[in-house]
Amino acid sequence: MFVQLIKPEFDELIANKDWVALKEVLNDVPAADIADLLLELEGDISVVVFRLLKKPIAADVFAELPSTKGVELLELFSKQQLSD
């Protein structure tokens, strides 16, 4: 439910590629809600959002994700590292 309330703000920040503001907003969102948000995002964008998280928060978010989404994120990380 919380995700549905904040998703329009996230969508706008993502559309504008305002990563600094998005990072600031994410600092105030519980890990479970960030996980729910990641489930609604496209693959590449979910990786960008995940990378904006501080490491302790990222670990908590990853623990909240279903295994399928966790595997998807890991695969996308691997693809990005290979292309870099």
Coordinates of C-alpha atoms in Angstrom, one line a residue:
M1 CA 0.0 0.0 0.0
F2 CA 2.8 2.5 0.9
V3 CA 4.5 1.8 -2.4
Q4 CA 1.3 2.8 -4.3
L5 CA 1.3 6.1 -2.4
I6 CA 5.0 7.0 -3.2
K7 CA 5.3 5.3 -6.6
P8 CA 4.2 8.4 -8.6
E9 CA 7.0 10.4 -6.9
F10 CA 9.5 7.6 -7.7
D11 CA 8.3 7.4 -11.3
E12 CA 8.8 11.1 -11.8
L13 CA 12.3 11.1 -10.3
I14 CA 13.2 8.1 -12.4
A15 CA 11.8 9.7 -15.6
N16 CA 13.8 12.9 -14.9
K17 CA 16.9 10.8 -14.0
D18 CA 17.1 12.8 -10.8
W19 CA 19.2 10.1 -9.1
V20 CA 20.4 12.4 -6.3
A21 CA 16.8 13.2 -5.2
L22 CA 15.8 9.6 -5.5
K23 CA 18.7 8.5 -3.3
E24 CA 17.6 11.0 -0.7
V25 CA 14.0 9.8 -0.8
L26 CA 15.1 6.1 -0.6
N27 CA 17.0 6.8 2.7
D28 CA 13.6 7.4 4.4
V29 CA 11.8 4.4 3.0
P30 CA 11.7 1.0 4.8
A31 CA 13.5 -1.9 3.2
A32 CA 10.4 -3.9 2.7
D33 CA 8.8 -1.0 0.8
I34 CA 11.8 -0.5 -1.4
A35 CA 11.7 -4.2 -2.2
D36 CA 8.1 -3.8 -3.2
L37 CA 9.0 -0.9 -5.4
L38 CA 11.8 -2.9 -7.1
L39 CA 9.3 -5.6 -8.0
E40 CA 7.3 -3.0 -10.0
L41 CA 10.3 -1.6 -11.9
E42 CA 11.9 -2.8 -15.2
G43 CA 15.1 -4.7 -14.9
D44 CA 17.7 -2.1 -15.8
I45 CA 15.9 0.6 -13.8
S46 CA 15.7 -1.7 -10.8
V47 CA 19.5 -2.2 -10.9
V48 CA 20.0 1.6 -11.0
V49 CA 17.7 2.1 -8.0
F50 CA 19.3 -0.7 -6.1
R51 CA 22.7 0.8 -6.7
L52 CA 21.6 4.0 -5.1
L53 CA 21.0 2.3 -1.8
K54 CA 23.5 2.5 1.0
K55 CA 25.1 -1.0 1.6
P56 CA 23.3 -1.8 4.8
I57 CA 19.9 -0.8 3.3
A58 CA 20.7 -2.7 0.1
A59 CA 21.4 -5.9 2.1
D60 CA 18.1 -5.5 4.0
V61 CA 16.2 -4.9 0.7
F62 CA 17.8 -7.8 -1.0
A63 CA 16.7 -10.0 1.9
E64 CA 13.2 -8.8 1.4
L65 CA 13.1 -9.7 -2.3
P66 CA 11.6 -12.9 -3.6
S67 CA 14.4 -15.2 -4.9
T68 CA 13.4 -14.7 -8.5
K69 CA 13.9 -10.9 -8.3
G70 CA 17.1 -11.4 -6.4
V71 CA 18.4 -13.7 -9.2
E72 CA 17.3 -11.2 -11.8
L73 CA 19.2 -8.4 -10.1
L74 CA 22.3 -10.5 -9.8
E75 CA 22.2 -11.4 -13.5
L76 CA 21.7 -7.8 -14.5
F77 CA 24.7 -6.8 -12.3
S78 CA 26.8 -9.4 -14.0
K79 CA 25.7 -8.2 -17.5
Q80 CA 26.5 -4.5 -16.6
Q81 CA 29.9 -5.5 -15.2
L82 CA 30.8 -7.4 -18.4
S83 CA 29.8 -4.4 -20.5
D84 CA 31.8 -1.9 -18.4

